[in-house]
Short mmCIF file of C-alpha atoms in Angstrom, two decimals:
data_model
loop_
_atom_site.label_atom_id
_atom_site.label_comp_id
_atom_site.label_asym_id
_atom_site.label_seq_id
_atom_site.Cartn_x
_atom_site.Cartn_y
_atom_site.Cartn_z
CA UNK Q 5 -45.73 -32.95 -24.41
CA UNK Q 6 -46.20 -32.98 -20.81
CA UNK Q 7 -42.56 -34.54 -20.37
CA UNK Q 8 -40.84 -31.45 -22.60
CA UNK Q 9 -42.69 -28.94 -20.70
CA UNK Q 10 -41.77 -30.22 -17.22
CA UNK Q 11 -38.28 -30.31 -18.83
CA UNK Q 12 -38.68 -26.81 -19.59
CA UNK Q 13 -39.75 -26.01 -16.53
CA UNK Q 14 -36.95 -27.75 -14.54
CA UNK Q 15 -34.34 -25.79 -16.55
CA UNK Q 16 -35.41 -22.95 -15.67
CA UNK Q 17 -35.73 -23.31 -12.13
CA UNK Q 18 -32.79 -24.50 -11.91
CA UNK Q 19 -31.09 -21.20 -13.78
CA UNK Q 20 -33.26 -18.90 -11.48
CA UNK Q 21 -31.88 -20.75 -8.42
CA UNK Q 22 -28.19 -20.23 -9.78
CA UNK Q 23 -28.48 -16.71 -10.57
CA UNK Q 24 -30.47 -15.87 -7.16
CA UNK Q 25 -27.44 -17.45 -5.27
CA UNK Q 26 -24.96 -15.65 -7.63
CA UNK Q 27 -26.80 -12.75 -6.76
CA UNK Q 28 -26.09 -13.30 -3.18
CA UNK Q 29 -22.40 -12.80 -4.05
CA UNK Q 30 -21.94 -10.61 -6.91
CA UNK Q 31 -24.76 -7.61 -6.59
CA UNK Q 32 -21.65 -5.02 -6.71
CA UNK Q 33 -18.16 -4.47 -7.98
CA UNK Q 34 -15.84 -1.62 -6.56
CA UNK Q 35 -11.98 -1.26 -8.02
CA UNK Q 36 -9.43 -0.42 -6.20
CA UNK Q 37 -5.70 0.16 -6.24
CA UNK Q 38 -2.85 -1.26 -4.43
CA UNK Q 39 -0.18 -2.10 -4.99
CA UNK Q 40 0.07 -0.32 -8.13
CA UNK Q 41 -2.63 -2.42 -9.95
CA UNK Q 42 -5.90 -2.35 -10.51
CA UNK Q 43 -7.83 -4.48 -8.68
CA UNK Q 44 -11.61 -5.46 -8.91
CA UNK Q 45 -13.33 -6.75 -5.93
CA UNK Q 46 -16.59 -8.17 -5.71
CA UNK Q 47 -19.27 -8.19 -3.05
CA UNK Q 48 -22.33 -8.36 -1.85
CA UNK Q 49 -24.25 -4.63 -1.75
CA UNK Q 50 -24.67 -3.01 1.92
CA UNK Q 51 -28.36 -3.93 3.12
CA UNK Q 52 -28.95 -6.93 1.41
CA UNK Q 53 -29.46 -10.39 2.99
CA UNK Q 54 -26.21 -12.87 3.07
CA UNK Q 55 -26.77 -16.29 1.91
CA UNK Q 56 -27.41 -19.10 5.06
CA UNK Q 57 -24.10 -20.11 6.98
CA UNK Q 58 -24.46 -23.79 5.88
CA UNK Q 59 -24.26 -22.29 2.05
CA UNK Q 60 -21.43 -20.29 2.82
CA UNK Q 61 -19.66 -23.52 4.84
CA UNK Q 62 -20.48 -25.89 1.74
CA UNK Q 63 -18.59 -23.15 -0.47
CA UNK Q 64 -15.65 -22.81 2.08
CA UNK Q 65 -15.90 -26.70 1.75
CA UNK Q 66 -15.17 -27.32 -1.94
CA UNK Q 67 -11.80 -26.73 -4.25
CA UNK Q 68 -8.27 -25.63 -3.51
CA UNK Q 69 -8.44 -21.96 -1.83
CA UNK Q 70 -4.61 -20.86 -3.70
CA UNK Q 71 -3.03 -17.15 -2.46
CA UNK Q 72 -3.99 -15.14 -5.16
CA UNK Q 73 -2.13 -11.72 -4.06
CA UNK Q 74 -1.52 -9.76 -0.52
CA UNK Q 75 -2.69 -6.19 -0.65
CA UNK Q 76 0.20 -3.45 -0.05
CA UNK Q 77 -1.35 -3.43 3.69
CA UNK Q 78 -0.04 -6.58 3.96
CA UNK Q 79 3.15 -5.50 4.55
CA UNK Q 80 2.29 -3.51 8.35
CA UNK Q 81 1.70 -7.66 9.25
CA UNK Q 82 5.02 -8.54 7.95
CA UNK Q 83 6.88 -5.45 10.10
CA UNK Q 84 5.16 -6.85 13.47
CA UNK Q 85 5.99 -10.34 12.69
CA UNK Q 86 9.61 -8.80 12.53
CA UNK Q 87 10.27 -10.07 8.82
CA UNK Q 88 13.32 -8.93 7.14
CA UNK Q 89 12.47 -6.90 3.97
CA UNK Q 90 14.24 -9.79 1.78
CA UNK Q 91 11.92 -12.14 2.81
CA UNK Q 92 8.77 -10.19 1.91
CA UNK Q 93 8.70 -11.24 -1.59
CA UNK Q 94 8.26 -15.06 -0.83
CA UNK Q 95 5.58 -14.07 1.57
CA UNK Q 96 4.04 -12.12 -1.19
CA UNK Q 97 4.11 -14.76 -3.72
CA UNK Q 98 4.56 -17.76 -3.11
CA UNK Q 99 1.98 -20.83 -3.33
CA UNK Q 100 0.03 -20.62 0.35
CA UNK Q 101 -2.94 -23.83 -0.25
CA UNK Q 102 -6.10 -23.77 1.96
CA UNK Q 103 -8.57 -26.73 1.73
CA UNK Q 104 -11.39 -26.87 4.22
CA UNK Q 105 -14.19 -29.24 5.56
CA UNK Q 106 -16.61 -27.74 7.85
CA UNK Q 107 -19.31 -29.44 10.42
CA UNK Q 108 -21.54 -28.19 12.38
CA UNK Q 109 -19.12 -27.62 15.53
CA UNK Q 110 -16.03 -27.94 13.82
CA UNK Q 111 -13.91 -27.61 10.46
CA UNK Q 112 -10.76 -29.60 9.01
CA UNK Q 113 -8.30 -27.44 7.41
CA UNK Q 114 -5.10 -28.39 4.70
CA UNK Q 115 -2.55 -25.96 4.55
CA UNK Q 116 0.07 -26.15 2.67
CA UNK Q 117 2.88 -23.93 1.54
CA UNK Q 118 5.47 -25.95 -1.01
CA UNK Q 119 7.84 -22.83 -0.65
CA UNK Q 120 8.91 -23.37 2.94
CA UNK Q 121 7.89 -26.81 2.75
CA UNK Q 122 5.47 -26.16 5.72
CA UNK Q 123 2.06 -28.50 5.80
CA UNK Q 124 -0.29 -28.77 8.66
CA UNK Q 125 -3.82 -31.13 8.52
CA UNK Q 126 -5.91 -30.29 12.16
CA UNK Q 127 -9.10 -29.66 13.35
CA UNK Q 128 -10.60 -27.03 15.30
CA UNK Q 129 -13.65 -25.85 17.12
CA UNK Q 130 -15.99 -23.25 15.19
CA UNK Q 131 -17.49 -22.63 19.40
CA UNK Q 132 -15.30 -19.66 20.30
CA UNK Q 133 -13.80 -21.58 22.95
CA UNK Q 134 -9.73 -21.51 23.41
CA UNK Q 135 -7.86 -24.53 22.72
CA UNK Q 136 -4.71 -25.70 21.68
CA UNK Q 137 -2.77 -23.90 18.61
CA UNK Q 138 -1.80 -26.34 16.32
CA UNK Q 139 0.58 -24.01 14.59
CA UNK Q 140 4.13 -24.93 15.63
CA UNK Q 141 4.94 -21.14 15.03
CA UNK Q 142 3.79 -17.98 12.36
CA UNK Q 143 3.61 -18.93 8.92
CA UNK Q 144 6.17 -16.22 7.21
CA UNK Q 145 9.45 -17.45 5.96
CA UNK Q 146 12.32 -15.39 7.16
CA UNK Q 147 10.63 -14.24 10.61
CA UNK Q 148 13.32 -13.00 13.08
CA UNK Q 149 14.23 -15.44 15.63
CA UNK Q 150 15.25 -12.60 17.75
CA UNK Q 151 11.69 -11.78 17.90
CA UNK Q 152 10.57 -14.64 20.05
CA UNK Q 153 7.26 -14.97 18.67
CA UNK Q 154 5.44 -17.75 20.40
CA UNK Q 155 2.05 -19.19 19.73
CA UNK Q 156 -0.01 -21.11 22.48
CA UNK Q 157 -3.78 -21.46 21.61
CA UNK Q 158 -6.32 -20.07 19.31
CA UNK Q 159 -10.31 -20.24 18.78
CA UNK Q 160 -12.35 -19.69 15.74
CA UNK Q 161 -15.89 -19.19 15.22
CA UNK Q 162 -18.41 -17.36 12.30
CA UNK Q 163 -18.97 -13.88 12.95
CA UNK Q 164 -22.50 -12.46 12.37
CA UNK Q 165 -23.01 -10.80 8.82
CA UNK Q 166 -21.58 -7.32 9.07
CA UNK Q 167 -18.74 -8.06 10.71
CA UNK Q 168 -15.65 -7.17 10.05
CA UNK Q 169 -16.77 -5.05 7.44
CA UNK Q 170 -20.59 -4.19 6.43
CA UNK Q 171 -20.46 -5.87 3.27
CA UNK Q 172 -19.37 -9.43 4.89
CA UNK Q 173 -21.40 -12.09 4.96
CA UNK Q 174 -20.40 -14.92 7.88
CA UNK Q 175 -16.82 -14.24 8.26
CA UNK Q 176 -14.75 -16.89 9.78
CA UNK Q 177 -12.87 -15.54 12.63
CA UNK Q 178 -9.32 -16.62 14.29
CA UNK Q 179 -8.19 -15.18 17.49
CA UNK Q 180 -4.42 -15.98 17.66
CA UNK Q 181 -2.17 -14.68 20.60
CA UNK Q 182 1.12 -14.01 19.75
CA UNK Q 183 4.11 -13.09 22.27
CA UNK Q 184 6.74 -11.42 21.73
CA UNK Q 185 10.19 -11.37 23.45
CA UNK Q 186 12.12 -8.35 22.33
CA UNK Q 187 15.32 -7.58 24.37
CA UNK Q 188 13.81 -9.24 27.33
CA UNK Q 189 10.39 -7.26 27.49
CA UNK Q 190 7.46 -9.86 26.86
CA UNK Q 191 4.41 -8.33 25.22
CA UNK Q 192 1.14 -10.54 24.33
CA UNK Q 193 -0.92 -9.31 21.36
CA UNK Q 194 -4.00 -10.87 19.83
CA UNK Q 195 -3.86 -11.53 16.14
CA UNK Q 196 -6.91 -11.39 14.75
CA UNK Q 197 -8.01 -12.34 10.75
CA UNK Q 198 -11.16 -12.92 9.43
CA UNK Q 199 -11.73 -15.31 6.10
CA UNK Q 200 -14.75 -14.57 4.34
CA UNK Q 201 -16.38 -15.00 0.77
CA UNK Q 202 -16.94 -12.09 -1.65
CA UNK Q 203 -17.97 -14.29 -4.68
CA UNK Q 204 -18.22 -18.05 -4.96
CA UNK Q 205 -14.50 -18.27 -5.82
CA UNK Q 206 -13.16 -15.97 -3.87
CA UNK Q 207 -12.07 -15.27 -0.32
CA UNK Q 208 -10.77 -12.19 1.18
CA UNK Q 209 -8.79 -12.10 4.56
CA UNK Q 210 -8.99 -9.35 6.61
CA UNK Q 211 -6.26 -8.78 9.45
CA UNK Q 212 -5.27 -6.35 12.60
CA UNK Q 213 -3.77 -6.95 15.94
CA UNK Q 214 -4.56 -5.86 19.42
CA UNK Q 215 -2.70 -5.90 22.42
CA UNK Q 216 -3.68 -8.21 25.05
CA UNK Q 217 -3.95 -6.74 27.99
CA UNK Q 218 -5.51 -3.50 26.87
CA UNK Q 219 -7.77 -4.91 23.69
CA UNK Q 220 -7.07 -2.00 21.83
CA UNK Q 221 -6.08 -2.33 18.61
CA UNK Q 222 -2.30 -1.14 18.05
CA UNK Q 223 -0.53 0.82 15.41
CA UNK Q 224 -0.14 1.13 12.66
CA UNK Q 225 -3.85 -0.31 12.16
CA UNK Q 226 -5.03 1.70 15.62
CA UNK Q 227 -4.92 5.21 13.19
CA UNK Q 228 -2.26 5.25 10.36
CA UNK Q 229 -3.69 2.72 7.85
CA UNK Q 230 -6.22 4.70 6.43
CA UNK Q 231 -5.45 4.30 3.20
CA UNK Q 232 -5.74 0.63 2.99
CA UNK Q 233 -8.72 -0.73 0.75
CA UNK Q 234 -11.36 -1.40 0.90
CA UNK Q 235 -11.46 -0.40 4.18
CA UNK Q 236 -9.15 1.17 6.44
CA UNK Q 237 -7.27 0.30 9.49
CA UNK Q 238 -7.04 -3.60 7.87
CA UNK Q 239 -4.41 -5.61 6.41
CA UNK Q 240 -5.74 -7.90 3.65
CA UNK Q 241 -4.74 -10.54 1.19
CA UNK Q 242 -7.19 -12.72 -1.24
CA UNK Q 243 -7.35 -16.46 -2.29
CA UNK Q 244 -9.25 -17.51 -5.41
CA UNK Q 245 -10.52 -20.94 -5.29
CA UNK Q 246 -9.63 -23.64 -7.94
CA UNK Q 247 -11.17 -27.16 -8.52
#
């Protein structure tokens, strides 16, 4: 009947249109190690188109984003933070909750982390422009209060597709500036991590730092972090999404 056929036809639209946006996201899978483990990664291939921003802010937009593990590279982050070493496993694994709601000038983020009972609800511009960190201080448990790391304002906005990496497709970027007091001598960096989809349910985070004044990016991601995957001169750590 003409009822069973549109039927038909509706299903199978609909499964095209699925697998075309899956497509989007899953084209090609590299694995890696790091830490010891394998790990697969999944992304788009180099050359092919990224899905439309609003897509990729409607995925950003749905489920629990849950720490899933920090790469070994992770660790370079922990060292300028001035972390003690004891510390590194909570930082490694414990919970760390991302929820997000993104407009067209702005997104809501929910972060939560039950281990050091830290949760912050705010809103930010996605215009580039500076405004007010709503951080009360670096995430890390155990950072050195020696190290007189202060935050004072931030800005976020989508990068074009390519960047950081040639296989990213809108990646949301945070400029951070840290300071740091260490015996007396101030020194301003710029932290800078990118969040970014590699599959519908999952989000990798991409990280360096670069000093203020100069905007160069210092060591050890300037030339001894070669080896980090998968690509060097980056610290990284991925979040799988749950319902």
């Amino acid at each position: 009947s003409n009822h069973q056929l549109s039927m038909t036809l509706f299903r199978c639209s609909t499964l095209l249109v699925v697998a075309a946006a899956q497509d989007l996201f899953l084209a090609r899978e590299e694995v890696f190690v790091t830490d010891g483990q394998a790990r697969e990664e999944v992304f788009p291939p180099f050359g092919r188109e990224c899905a439309p921003l609003n897509w990729i802010k409607q995925d950003f937009g749905t489920g629990h984003w849950i720490l899933n593990y920090s790469d070994v590279s992770w660790e370079s982050y922990m060292v300028f933070l001035g972390v003690g070493k004891e510390h590194w496993s909570d930082e490694f694994n414990a919970s760390d909750i991302h929820q997000y709601a993104f407009f067209e000038n702005s997104f809501i983020m929910n972060h939560t982390i039950p281990l050091s009972h830290f949760h912050l609800l705010f809103e930010a511009s996605l215009a580039g422009k500076w405004e007010k960190n709503p951080y009360p201080q670096v995430t890390p448990a155990g950072l050195d209060p020696h190290a007189g790391v202060n935050l004072s304002d931030f800005r976020n906005f989508f990068e074009k597709p390519g960047v950081p990496h040639p296989d990213s497709c809108w990646a949301l970027r945070t400029d951070m500036p840290v300071v740091q007091n260490k015996s007396g001598v101030i020194k301003e960096y710029i932290v800078t991590f990118w969040r970014e989809l590699t599959s519908p349910i999952d989000m990798r985070c991409t990280l360096h730092v670069t000093d203020a004044k100069t905007k160069e990016v210092i060591e050890p991601w300037a030339s001894k972090m070669k080896e980090a995957k998968p690509y060097p001169d980056y610290s990284y750590r991925y979040f799988r999404k749950t319902v």
